[in-house]
CSV table of C-alpha atoms and ligand atoms in Angstrom, one decimal:
chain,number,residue,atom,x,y,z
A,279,UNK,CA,1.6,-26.3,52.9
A,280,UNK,CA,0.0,-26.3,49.3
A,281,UNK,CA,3.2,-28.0,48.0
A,282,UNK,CA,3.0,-30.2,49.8
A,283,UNK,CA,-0.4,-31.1,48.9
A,284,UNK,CA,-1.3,-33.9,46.1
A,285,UNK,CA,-4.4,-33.9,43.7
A,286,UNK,CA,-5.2,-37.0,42.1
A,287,UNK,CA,-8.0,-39.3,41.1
A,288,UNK,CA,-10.5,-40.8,43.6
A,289,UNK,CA,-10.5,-44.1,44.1
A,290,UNK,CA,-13.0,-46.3,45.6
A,291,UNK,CA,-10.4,-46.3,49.3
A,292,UNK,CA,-10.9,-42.6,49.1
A,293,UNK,CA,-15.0,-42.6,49.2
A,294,UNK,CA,-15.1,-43.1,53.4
A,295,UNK,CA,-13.1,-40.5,53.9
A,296,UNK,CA,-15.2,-38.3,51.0
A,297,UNK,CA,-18.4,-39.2,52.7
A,298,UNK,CA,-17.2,-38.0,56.4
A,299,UNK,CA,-16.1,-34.8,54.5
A,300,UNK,CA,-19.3,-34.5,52.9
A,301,UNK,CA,-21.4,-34.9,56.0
A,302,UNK,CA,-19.4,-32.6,57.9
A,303,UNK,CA,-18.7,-30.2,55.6
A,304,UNK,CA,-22.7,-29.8,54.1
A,305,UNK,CA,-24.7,-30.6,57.5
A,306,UNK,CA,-28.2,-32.1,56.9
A,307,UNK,CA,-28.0,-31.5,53.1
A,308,UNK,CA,-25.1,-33.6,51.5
A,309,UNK,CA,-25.1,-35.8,49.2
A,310,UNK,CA,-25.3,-39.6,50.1
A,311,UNK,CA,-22.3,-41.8,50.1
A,312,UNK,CA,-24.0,-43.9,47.6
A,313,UNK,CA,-24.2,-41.2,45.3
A,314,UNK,CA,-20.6,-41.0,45.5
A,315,UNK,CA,-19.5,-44.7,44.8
A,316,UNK,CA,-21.9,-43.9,41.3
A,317,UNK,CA,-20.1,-40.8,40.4
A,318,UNK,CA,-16.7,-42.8,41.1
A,319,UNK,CA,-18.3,-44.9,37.8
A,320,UNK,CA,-20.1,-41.6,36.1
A,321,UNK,CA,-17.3,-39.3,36.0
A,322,UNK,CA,-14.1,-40.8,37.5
A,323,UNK,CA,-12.2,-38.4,35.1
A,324,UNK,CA,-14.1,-34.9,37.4
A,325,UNK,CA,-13.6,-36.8,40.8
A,326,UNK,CA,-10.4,-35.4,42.6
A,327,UNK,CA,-8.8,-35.7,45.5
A,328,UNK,CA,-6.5,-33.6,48.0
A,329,UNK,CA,-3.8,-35.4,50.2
A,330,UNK,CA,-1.5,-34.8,52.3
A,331,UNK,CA,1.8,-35.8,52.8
A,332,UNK,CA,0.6,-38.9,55.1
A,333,UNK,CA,-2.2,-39.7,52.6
A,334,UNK,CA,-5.4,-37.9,54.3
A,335,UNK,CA,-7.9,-36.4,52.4
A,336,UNK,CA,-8.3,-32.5,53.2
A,337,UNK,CA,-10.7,-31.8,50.1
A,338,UNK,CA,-12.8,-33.1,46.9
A,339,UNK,CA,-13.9,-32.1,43.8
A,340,UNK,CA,-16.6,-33.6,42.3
A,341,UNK,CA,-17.4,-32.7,38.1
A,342,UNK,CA,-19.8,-34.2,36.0
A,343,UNK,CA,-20.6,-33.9,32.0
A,344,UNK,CA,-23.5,-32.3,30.9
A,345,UNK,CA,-25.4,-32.9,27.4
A,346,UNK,CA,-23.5,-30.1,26.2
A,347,UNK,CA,-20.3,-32.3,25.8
A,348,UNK,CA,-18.5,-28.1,25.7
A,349,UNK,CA,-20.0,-27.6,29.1
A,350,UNK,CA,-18.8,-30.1,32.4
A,351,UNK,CA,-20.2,-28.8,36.1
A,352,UNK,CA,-18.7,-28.6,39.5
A,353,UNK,CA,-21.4,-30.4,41.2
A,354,UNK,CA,-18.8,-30.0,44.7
A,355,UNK,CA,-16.1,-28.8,46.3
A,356,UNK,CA,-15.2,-29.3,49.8
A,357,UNK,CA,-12.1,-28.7,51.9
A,358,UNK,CA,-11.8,-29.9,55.7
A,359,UNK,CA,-12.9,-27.4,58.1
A,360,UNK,CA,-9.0,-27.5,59.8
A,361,UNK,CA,-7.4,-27.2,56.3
A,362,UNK,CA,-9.5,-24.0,55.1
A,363,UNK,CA,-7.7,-21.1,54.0
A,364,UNK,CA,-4.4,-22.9,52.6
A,365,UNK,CA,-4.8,-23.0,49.1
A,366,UNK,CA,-6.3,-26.6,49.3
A,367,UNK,CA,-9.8,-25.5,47.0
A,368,UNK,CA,-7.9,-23.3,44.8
A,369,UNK,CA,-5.4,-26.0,43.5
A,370,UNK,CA,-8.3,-28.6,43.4
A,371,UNK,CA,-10.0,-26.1,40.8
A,372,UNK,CA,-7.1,-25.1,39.1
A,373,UNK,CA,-6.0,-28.9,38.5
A,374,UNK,CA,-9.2,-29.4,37.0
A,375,UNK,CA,-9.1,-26.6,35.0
A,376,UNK,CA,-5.9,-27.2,33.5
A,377,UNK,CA,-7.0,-31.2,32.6
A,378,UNK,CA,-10.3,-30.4,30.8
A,379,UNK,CA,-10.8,-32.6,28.1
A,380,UNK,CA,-10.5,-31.4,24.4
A,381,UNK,CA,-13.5,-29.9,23.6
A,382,UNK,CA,-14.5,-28.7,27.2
A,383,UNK,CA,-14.6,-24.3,27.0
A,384,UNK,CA,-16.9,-24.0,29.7
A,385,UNK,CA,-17.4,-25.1,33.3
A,386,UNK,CA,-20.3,-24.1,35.5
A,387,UNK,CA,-21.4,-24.2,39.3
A,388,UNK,CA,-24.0,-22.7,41.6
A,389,UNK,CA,-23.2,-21.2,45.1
A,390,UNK,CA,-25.3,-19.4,48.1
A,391,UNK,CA,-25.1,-15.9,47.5
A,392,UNK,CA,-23.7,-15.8,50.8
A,393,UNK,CA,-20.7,-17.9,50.6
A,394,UNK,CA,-17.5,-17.4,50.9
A,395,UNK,CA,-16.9,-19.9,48.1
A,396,UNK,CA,-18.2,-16.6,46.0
A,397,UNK,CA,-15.1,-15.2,45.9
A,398,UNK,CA,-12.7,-17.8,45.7
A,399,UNK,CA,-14.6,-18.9,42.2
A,400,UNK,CA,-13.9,-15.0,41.2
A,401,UNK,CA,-10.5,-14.7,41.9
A,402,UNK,CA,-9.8,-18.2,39.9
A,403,UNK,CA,-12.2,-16.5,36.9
A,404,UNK,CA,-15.9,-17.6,37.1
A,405,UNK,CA,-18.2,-15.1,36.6
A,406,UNK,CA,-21.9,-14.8,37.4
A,407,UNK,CA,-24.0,-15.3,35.2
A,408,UNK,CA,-27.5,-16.1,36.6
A,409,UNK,CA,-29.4,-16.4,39.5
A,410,UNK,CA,-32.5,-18.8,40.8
A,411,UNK,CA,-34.1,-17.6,44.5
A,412,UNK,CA,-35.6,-21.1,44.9
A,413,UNK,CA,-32.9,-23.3,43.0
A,414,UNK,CA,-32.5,-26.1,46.2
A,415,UNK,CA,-36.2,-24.9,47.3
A,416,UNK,CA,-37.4,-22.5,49.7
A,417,UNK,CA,-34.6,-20.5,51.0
A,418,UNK,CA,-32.5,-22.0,49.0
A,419,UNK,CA,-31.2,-19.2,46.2
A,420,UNK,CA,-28.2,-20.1,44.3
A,421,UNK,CA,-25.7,-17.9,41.8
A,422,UNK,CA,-25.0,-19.7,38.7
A,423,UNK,CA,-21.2,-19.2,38.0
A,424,UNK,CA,-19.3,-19.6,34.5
A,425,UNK,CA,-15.6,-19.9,33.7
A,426,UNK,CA,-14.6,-19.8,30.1
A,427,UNK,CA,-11.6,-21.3,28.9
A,428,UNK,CA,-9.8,-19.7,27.0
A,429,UNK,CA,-8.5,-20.8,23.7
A,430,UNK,CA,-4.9,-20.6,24.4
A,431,UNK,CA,-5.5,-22.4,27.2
B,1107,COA,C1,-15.0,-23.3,49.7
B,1107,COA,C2,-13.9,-24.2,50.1
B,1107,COA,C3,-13.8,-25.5,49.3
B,1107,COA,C4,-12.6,-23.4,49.9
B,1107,COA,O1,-11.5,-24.2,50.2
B,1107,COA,P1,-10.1,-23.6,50.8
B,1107,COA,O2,-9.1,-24.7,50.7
B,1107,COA,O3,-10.4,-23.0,52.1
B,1107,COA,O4,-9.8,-22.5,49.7
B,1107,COA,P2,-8.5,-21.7,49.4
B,1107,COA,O5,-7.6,-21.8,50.7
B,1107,COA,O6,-7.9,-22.2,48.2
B,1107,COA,O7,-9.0,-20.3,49.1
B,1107,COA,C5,-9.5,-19.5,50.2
B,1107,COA,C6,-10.6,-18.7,49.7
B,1107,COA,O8,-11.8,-19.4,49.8
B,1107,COA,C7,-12.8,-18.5,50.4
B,1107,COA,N1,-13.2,-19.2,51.5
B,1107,COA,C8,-14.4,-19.8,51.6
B,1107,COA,N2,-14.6,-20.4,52.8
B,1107,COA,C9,-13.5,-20.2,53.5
B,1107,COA,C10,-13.1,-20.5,54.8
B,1107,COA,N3,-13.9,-21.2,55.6
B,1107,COA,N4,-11.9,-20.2,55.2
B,1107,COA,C11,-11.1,-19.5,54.4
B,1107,COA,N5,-11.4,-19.1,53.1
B,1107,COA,C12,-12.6,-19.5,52.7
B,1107,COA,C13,-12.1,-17.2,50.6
B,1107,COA,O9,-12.7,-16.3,49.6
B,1107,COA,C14,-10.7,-17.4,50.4
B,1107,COA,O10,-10.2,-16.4,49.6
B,1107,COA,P3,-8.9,-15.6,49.9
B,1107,COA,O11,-7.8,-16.6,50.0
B,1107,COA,O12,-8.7,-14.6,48.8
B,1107,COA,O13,-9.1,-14.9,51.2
B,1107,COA,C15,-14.0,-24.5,51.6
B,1107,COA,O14,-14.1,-23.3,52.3
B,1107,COA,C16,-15.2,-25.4,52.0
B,1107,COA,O15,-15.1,-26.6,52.0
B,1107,COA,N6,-16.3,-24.8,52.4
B,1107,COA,C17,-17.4,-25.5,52.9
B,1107,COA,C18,-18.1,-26.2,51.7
B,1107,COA,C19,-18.6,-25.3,50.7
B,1107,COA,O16,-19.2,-24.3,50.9
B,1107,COA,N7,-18.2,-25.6,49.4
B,1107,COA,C20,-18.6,-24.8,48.3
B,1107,COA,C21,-20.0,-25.1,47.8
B,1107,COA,S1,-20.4,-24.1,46.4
């Protein structure tokens, strides 16, 4: 399946499609589809998207800059619930780790401690390196993860 799976840019067809993803995939606490038409304008460059061969969108990834202009974030990552477990988040990552811009060593993200998500940022080569209990609010603790590129890379 993953090669048959395409990464590329979102585009403003894409962002209906995003927003049912978002909604289903982050119940009562996703991010608006306004918010996504702005990031289209913010940081097309971080704003992938995973097709299939007939052109559906299984995933996103969503990166913006930072003031650090050596650190970008992975403000999202989301994969269709039916698509899970195929290699669909791991090449979304990987794609954007391989087209950081020159001058980019350093990509962060949070993550519930008890996600799954935890592991698949290990394996690809973030590491932890902080945690806030309240970083959403209340209940809400989150990991801060790191990945460093490397400088053959
Ligand atoms: C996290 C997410 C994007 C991973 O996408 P994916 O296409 O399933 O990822 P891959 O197939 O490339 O990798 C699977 C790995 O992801 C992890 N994983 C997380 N959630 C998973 C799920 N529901 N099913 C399978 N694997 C999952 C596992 O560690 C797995 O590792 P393994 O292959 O070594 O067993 C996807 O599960 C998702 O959209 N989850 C809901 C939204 C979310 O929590 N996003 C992250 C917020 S920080």
């Amino acid at each position: 399946m993953n090669d048959l799976i395409q990464i590329s840019l979102a585009d403003r067809q894409a962002l209906n499609a995003i927003d049912t993803l978002e909604r289903n995939c982050f119940p009562g606490h996703c991010y608006p589809d306004f918010f996504f038409r702005q990031a289209l304008d913010c940081w097309p460059n971080g704003f992938l998207v995973a097709k299939d061969e007939e052109n559906n969108i299984l995933g996103y990834l969503l990166a913006s800059s930072s003031d650090d202009p050596s650190v970008v974030w992975i403000l999202s990552i989301a994969v269709a619930d039916s698509a899970r477990g195929k290699g669909v988040g791991t090449k979304l990552i990987s794609q954007f780790l391989t087209t950081l811009p020159q001058g980019v060593n350093q990509v962060n993200l949070t993550v519930a401690p008890d996600n799954p998500a935890k592991a698949l940022y290990s394996r690809i080569g973030f590491v932890e390196i902080g945690f806030e209990s309240d970083y959403f609010g209340d209940n809400e603790p989150r990991l801060l993860m790191s990945y460093h590129k490397s400088s053959d890379s």
